[in-house]
Short mmCIF file of C-alpha atoms and ligand atoms in Angstrom, two decimals:
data_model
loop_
_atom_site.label_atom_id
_atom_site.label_comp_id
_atom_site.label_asym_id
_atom_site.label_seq_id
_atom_site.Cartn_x
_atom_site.Cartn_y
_atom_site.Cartn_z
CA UNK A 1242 -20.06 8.36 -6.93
CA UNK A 1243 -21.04 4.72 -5.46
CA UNK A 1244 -20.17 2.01 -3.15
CA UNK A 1245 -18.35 -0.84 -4.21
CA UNK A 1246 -19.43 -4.00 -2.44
CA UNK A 1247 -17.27 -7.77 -3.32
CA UNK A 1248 -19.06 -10.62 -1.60
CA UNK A 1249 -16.95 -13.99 -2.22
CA UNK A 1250 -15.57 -12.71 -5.00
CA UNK A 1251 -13.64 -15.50 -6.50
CA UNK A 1252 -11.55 -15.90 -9.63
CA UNK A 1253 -10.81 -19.41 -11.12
CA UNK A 1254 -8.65 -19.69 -14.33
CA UNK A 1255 -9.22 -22.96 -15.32
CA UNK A 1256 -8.81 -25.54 -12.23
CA UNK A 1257 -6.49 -22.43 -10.98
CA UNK A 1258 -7.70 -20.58 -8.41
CA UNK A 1259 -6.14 -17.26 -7.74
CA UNK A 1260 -8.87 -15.10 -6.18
CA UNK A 1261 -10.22 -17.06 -3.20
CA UNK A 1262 -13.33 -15.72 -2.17
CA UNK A 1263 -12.91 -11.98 -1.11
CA UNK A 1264 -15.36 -9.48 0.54
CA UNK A 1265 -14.79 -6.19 0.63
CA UNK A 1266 -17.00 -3.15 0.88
CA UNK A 1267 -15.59 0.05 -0.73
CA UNK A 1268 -17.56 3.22 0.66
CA UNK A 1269 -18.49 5.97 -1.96
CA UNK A 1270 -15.77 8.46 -2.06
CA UNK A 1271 -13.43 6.65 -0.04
CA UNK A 1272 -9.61 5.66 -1.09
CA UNK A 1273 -8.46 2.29 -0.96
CA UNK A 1274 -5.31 0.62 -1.74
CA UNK A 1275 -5.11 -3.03 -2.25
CA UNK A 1276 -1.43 -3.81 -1.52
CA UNK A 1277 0.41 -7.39 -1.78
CA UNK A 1278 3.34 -9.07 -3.40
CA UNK A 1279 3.56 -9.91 -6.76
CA UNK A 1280 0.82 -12.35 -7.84
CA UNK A 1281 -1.73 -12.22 -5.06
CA UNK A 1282 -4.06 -11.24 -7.08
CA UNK A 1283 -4.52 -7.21 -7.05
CA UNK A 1284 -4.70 -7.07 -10.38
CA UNK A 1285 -7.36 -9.76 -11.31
CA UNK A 1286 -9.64 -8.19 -8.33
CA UNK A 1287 -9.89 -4.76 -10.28
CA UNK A 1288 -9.90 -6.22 -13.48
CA UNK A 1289 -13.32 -8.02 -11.93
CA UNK A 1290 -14.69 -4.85 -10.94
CA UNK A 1291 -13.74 -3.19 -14.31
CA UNK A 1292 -15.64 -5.87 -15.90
CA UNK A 1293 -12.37 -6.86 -17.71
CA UNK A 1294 -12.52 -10.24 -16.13
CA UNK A 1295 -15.33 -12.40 -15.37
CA UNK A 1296 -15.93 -12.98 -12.00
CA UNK A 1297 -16.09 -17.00 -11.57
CA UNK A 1298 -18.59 -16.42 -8.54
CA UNK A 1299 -19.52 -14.02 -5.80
CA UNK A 1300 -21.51 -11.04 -6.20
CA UNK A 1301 -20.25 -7.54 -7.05
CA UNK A 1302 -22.49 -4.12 -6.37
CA UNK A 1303 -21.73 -0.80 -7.29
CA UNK A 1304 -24.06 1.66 -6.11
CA UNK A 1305 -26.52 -1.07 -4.95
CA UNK A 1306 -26.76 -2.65 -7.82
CA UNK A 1307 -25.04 -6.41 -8.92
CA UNK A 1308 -23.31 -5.69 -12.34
CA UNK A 1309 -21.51 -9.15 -12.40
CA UNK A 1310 -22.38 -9.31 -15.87
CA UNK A 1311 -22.54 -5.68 -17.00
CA UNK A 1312 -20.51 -4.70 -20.13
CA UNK A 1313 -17.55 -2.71 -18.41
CA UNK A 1314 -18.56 0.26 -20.46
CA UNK A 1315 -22.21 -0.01 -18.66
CA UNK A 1316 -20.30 0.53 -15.23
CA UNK A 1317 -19.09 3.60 -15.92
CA UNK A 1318 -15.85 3.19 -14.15
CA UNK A 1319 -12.41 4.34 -15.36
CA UNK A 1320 -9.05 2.33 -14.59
CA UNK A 1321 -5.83 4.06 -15.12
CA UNK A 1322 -2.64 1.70 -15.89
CA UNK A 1323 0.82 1.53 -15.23
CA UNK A 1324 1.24 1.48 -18.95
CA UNK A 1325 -1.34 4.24 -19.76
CA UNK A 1326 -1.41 3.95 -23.42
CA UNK A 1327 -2.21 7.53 -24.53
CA UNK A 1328 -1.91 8.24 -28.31
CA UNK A 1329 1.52 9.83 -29.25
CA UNK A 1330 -0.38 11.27 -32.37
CA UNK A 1331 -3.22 12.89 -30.64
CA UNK A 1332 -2.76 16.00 -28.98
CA UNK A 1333 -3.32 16.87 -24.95
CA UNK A 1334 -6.81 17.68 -25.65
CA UNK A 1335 -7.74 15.18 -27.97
CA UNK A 1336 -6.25 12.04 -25.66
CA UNK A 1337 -8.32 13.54 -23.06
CA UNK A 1338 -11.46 13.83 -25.29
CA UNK A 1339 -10.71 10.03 -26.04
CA UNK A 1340 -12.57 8.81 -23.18
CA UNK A 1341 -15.31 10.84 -24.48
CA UNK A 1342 -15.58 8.46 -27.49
CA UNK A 1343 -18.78 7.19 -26.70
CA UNK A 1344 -20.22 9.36 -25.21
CA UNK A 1345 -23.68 11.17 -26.75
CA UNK A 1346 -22.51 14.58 -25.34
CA UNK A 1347 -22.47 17.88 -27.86
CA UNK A 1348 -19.17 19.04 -29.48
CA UNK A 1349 -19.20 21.82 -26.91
CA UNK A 1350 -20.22 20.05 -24.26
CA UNK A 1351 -16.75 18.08 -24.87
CA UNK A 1352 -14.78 20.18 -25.66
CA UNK A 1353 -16.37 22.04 -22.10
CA UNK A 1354 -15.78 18.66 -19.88
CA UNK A 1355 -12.33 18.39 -21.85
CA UNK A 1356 -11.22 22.58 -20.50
CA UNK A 1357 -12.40 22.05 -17.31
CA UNK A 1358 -10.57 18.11 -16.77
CA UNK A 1359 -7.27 20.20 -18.22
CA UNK A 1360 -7.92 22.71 -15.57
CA UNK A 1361 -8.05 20.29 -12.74
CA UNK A 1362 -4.87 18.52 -13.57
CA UNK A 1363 -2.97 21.75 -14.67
CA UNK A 1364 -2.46 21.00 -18.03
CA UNK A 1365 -4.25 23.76 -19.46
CA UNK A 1366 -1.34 25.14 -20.97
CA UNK A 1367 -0.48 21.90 -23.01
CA UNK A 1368 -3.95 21.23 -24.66
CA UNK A 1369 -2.47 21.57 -28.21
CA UNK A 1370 0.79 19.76 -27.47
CA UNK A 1371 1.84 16.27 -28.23
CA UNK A 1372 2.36 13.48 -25.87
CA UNK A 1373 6.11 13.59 -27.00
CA UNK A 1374 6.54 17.05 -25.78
CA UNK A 1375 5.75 16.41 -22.27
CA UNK A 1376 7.41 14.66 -19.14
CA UNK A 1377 6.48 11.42 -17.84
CA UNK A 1378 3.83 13.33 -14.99
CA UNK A 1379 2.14 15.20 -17.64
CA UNK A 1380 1.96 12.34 -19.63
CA UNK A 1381 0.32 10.54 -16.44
CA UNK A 1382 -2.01 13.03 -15.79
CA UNK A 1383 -3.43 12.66 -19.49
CA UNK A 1384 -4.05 9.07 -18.80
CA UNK A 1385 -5.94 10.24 -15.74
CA UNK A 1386 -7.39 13.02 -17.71
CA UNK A 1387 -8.70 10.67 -20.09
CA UNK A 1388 -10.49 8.45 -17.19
CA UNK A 1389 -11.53 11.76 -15.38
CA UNK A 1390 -13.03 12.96 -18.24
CA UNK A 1391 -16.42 10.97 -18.67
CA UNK A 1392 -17.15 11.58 -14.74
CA UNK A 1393 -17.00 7.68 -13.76
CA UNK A 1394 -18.45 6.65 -10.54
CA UNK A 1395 -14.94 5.47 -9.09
CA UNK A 1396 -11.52 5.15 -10.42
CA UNK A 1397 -9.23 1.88 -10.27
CA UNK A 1398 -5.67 2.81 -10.83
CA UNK A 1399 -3.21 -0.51 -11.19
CA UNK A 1400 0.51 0.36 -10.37
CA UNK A 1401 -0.07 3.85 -12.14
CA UNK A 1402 2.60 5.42 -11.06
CA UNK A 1403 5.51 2.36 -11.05
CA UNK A 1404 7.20 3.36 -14.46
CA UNK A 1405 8.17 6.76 -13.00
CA UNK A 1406 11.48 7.21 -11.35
CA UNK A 1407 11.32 7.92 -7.33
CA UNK A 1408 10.93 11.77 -7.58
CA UNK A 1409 8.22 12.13 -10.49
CA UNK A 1410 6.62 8.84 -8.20
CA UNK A 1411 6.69 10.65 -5.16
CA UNK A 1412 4.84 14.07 -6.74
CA UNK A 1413 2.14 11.75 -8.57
CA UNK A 1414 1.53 10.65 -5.37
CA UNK A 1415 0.57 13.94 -3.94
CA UNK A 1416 -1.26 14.99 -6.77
CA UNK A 1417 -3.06 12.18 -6.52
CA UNK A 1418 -3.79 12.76 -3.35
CA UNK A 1419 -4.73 16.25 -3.46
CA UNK A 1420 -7.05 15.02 -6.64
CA UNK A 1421 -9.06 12.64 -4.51
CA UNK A 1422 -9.47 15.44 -1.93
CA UNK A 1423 -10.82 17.80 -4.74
CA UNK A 1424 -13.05 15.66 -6.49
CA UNK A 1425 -14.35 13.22 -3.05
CA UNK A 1426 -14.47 10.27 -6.23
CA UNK A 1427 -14.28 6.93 -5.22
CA UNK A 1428 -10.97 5.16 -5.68
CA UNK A 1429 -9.19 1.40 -5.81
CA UNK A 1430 -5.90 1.43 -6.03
CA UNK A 1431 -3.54 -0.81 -6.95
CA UNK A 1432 0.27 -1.30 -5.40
CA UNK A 1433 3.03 -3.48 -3.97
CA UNK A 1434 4.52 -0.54 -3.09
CA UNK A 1435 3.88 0.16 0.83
CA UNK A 1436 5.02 3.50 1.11
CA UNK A 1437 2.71 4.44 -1.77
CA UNK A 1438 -0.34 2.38 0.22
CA UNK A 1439 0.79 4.33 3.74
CA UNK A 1440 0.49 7.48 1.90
CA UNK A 1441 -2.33 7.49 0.09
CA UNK A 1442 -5.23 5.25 1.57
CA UNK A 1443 -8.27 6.07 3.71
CA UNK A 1444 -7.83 1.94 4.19
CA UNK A 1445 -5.53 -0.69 3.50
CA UNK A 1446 -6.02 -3.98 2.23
CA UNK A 1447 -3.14 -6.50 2.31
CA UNK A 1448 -3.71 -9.34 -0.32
CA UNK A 1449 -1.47 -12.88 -0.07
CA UNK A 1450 -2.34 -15.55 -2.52
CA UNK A 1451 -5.80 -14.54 -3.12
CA UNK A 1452 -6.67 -13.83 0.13
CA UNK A 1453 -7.48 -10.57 2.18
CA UNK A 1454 -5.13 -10.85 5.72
CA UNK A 1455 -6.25 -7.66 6.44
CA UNK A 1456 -7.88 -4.36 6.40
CA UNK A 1457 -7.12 -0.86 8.10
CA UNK A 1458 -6.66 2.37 8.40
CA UNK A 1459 -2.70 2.77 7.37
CA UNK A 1460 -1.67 3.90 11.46
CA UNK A 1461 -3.88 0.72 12.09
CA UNK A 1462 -1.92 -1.65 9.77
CA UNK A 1463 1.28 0.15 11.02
CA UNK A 1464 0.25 -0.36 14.78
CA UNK A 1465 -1.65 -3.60 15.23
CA UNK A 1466 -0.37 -5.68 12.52
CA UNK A 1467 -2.66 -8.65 12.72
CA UNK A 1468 0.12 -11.10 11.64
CA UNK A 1469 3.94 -11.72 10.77
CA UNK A 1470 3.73 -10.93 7.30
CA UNK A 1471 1.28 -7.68 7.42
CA UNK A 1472 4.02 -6.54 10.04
CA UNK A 1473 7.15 -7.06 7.58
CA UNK A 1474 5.43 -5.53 4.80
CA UNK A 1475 3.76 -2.31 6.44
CA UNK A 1476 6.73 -0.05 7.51
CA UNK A 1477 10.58 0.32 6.51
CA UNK A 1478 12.62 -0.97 7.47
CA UNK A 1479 10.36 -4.06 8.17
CA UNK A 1480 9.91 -4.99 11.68
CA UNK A 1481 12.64 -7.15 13.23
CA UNK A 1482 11.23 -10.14 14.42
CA UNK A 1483 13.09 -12.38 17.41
CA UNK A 1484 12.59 -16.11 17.85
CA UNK A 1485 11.41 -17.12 21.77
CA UNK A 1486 9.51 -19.33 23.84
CA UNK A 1487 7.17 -18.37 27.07
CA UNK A 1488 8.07 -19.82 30.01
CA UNK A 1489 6.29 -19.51 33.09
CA UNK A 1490 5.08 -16.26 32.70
CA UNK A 1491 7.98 -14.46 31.05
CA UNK A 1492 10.35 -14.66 28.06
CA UNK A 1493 12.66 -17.20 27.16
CA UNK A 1494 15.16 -15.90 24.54
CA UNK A 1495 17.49 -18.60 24.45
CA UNK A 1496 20.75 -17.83 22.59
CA UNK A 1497 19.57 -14.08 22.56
CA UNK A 1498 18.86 -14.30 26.66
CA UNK A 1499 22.44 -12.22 27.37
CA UNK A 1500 21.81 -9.84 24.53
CA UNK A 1501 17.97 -8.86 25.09
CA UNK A 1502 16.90 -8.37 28.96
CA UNK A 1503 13.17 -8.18 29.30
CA UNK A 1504 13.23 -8.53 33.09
CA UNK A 1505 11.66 -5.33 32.86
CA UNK A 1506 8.82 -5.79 31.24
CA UNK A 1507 5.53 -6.24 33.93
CA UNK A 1508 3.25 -8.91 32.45
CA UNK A 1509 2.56 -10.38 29.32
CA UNK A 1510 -0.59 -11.05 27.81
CA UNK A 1511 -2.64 -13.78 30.01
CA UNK A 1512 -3.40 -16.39 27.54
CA UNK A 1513 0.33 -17.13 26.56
CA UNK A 1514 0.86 -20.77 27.48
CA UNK A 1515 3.94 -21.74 28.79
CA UNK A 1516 5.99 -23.17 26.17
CA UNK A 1517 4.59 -21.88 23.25
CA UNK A 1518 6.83 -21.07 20.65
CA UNK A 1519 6.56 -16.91 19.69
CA UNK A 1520 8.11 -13.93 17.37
CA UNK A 1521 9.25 -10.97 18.89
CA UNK A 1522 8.33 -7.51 16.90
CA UNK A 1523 9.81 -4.44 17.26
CA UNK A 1524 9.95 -1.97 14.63
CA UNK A 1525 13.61 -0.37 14.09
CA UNK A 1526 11.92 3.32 14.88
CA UNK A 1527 10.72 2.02 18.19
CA UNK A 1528 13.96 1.33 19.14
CA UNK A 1529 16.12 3.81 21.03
CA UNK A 1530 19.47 4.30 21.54
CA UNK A 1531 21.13 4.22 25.27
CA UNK A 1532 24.15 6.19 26.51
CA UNK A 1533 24.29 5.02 29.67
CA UNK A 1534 22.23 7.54 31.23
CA UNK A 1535 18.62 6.66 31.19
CA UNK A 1536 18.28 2.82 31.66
CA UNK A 1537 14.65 2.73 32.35
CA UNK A 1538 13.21 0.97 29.51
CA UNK A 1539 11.68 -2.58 30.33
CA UNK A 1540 13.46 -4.07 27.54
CA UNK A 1541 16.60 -3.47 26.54
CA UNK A 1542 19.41 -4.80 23.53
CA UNK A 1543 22.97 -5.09 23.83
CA UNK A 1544 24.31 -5.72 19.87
CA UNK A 1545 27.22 -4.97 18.13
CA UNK A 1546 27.36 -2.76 15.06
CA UNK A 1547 27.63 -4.47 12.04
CA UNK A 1548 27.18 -1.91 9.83
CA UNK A 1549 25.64 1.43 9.77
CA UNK A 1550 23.23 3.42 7.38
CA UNK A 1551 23.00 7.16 7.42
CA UNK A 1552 19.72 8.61 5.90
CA UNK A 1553 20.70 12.26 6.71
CA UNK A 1554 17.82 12.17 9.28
CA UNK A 1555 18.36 9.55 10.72
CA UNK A 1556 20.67 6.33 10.76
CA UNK A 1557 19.80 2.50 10.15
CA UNK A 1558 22.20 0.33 12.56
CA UNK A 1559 22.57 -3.13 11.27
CA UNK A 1560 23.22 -4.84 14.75
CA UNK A 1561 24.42 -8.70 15.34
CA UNK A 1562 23.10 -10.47 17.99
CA UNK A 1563 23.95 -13.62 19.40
CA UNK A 1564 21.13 -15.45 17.31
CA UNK A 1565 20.30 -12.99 14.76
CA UNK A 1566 20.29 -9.60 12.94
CA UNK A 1567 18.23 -6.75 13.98
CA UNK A 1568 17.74 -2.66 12.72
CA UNK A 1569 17.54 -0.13 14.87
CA UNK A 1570 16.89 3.68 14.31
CA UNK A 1571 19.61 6.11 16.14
CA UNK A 1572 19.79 9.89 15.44
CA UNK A 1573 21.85 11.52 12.75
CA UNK A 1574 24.37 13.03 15.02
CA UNK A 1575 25.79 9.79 16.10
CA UNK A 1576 28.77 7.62 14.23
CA UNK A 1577 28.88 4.35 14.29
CA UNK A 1578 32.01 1.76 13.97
CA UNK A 1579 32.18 -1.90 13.00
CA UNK A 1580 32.27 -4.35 16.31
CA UNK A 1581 31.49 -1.40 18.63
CA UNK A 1582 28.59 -2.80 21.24
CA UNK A 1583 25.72 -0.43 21.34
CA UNK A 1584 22.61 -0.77 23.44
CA UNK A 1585 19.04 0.34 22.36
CA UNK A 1586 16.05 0.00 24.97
CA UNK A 1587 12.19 -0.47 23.88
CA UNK A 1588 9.34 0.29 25.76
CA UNK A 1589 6.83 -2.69 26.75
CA UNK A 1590 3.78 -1.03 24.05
CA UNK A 1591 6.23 -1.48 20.95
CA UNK A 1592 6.95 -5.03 21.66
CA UNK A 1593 4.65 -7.23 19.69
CA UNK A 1594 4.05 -10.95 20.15
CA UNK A 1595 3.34 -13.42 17.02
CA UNK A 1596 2.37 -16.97 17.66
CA UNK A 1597 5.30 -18.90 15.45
CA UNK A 1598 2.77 -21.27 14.38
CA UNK A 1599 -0.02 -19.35 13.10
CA UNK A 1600 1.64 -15.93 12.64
CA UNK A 1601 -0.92 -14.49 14.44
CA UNK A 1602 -0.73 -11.47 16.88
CA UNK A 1603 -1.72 -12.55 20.30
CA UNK A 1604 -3.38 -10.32 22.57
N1 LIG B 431 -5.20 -15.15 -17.66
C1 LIG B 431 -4.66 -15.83 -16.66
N2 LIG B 431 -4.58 -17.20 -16.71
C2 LIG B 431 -4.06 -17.90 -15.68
N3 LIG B 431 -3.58 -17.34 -14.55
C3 LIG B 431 -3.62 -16.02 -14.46
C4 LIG B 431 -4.16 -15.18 -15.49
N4 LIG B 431 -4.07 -13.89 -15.08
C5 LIG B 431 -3.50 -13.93 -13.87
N5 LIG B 431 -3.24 -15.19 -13.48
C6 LIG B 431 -2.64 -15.61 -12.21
O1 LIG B 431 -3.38 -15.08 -11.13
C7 LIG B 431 -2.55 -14.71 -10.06
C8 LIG B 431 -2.82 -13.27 -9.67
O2 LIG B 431 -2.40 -12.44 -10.70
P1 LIG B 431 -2.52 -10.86 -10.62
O3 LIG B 431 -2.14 -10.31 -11.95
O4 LIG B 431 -3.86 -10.50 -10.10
O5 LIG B 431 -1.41 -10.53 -9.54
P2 LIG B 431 -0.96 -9.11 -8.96
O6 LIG B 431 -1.21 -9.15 -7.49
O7 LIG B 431 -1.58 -8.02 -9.74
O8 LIG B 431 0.63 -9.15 -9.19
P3 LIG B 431 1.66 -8.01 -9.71
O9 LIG B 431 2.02 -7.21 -8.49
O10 LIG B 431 2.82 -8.81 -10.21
O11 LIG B 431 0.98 -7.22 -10.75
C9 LIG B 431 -1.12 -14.95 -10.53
O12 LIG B 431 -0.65 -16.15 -9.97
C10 LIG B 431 -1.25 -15.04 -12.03
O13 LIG B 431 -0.26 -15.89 -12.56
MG1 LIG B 432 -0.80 -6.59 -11.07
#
């Protein structure tokens, strides 16, 4: 097991820079899941810890020590891909003894290490089948098998589990999960898949060109996003964002001002200057739907349905505003038509204030 430590890790191909100078400390046994659009540079950052690509400066430890120039094989680390290439003519047991290659251990020793890596991913009973004979999970977990098998100080896994269809996704998931719970192993993992970050990470890391906005705890990410974009991407549907300016000490929606009465809310945070341009946030879960009854939430949304989503749960309403679309959660048990208005009230805690400028959270 071992820490992983990046200190201005940067990657330059060429006069191209795509990794711009990243630190990041990765605690032994801890599970984290570096998580960005496409090309911001998830993949190149484990490929520099692997030792698959050279790191164009910065230092990297593991366990202590700076390996920017050890052989990947001398870093004893194991990465699992999306397209884990196990051998279709090999059987369970020998793809798993694969990653034993190398290795200096007896023929019973391996074959020991191979029994009791097939016993922790239940495929004991498919040791002397062929990769053809299994599903797409067991075929995963052979890949992982493989890694698993030479006891690596910490696992990078990049988009292992995007070539699997929803279902098989979301039960890799778990047993991945459970797996990191079992063996306490150090992990990186690799996603642009939010829901799979949320699920599975002790910490979050959100990547955009190169750069690290952020890092958190998922609940932390999901709560205090620290800008616009770590907002939109943590959480689905993404958090609605309104356009407004601060007046003297309140809330200037502008053409939204007849749909969206904030009168209610108390104060806002005391270094808004007046005039400022802002972005709303509200997530569409923190919204909630009013009958009439109970009025008492400091902000509240008058919309009209433009359509609506039923998740069986639950039910996304599309809503138009006067300037604007927003979502808003509603329960199950409610239908929805075209053009009807609807009104949803927040409390002042889920509101969220961007500066439009820098796309920073304020307060
Ligand atoms: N060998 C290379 N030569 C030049 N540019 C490269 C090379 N490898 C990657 N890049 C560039 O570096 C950037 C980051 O790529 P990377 O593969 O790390 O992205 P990623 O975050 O893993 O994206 P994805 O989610 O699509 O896998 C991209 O702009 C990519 O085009
Ligand atoms: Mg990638």
């Amino acid at each position: 097991m071992a820490r992983i430590e990046l200190e201005q890790i940067v990657k330059r191909f060429g006069s191209l820079t795509t990794v711009h100078g990243i630190d990041l400390t990765i605690e032994d046994g801890e599970f984290v899941v570096l998580v960005g659009p496409s090309g911001c540079g998830k993949s190149t950052t484990l490929r520099m810890i692997a030792g698959l690509e050279a790191i164009s400066s910065g230092t990297l430890r593991i366990g202590g020590e700076v390996v920017n120039d050890h052989e990947p094989k001398h870093r004893n680390i194991a990465m699992v891909f999306q397209n884990y290439a196990i051998y279709p003519h090999l059987t369970v047991a020998q793809n798993i003894g694969f990653g034993l290659y190398t290795s200096r251990l007896s023929k019973a020793e391996k074959q020991a290490r191979i029994r009791e890596t097939a016993r922790t991913l239940s495929l004991e009973p498919y040791l002397e089948r062929r990769p053809a004979a299994l599903s797409g999970g067991q075929r995963q977990r052979v890949a992982i098998g493989r890694a698993m098998v030479r006891d690596p100080v910490a696992f990078l896994f990049d988009e292992p589990l995007s070539n699997l269809d929803a279902q098989l996704r979301a039960q890799m998931r778990l047993e991945i999960k459970q797996l990191h719970q079992r063996l306490g192993s150090t992990i990186v993992f690799v996603t642009h898949d939010q829901v799979e970050a949320m699920s599975l990470a002790d910490r979050i890391v959100v990547m955009r060109e190169g750069r690290i906005l952020q890092v958190g705890a998922p609940m932390e990410l999901y709560n205090r996003p620290a800008d616009i974009f770590t907002a939109r991407f943590i959480g689905t549907p993404e958090m609605n964002m309104i356009d407004a300016t601060i007046g003297d000490g309140r809330v200037d929606l502008g053409a939204n001002a007849a749909a969206i009465d904030v009168s209610g809310l108390a104060s806002l945070p005391g270094d808004l200057g007046a005039g400022r341009s802002v972005v709303l946030g509200v997530r569409p879960q923190e919204l909630t739907l009013l009958n009439g009854e109970h009025r008492d939430f400091p902000i509240r949304i008058e919309g009209k349905v433009r359509v609506a989503e039923p998740h069986g749960s639950e039910t996304f309403v599309l809503l138009d505003l006067p300037a604007g679309q927003i979502v808003a959660r509603a329960p199950s048990t409610v239908s929805f038509k075209a053009g009807d208005p609807v009104f949803f009230g927040a409390t002042a805690e889920s509101l969220r204030i961007f500066d439009k400028q820098t796309e920073k959270l304020i307060g």
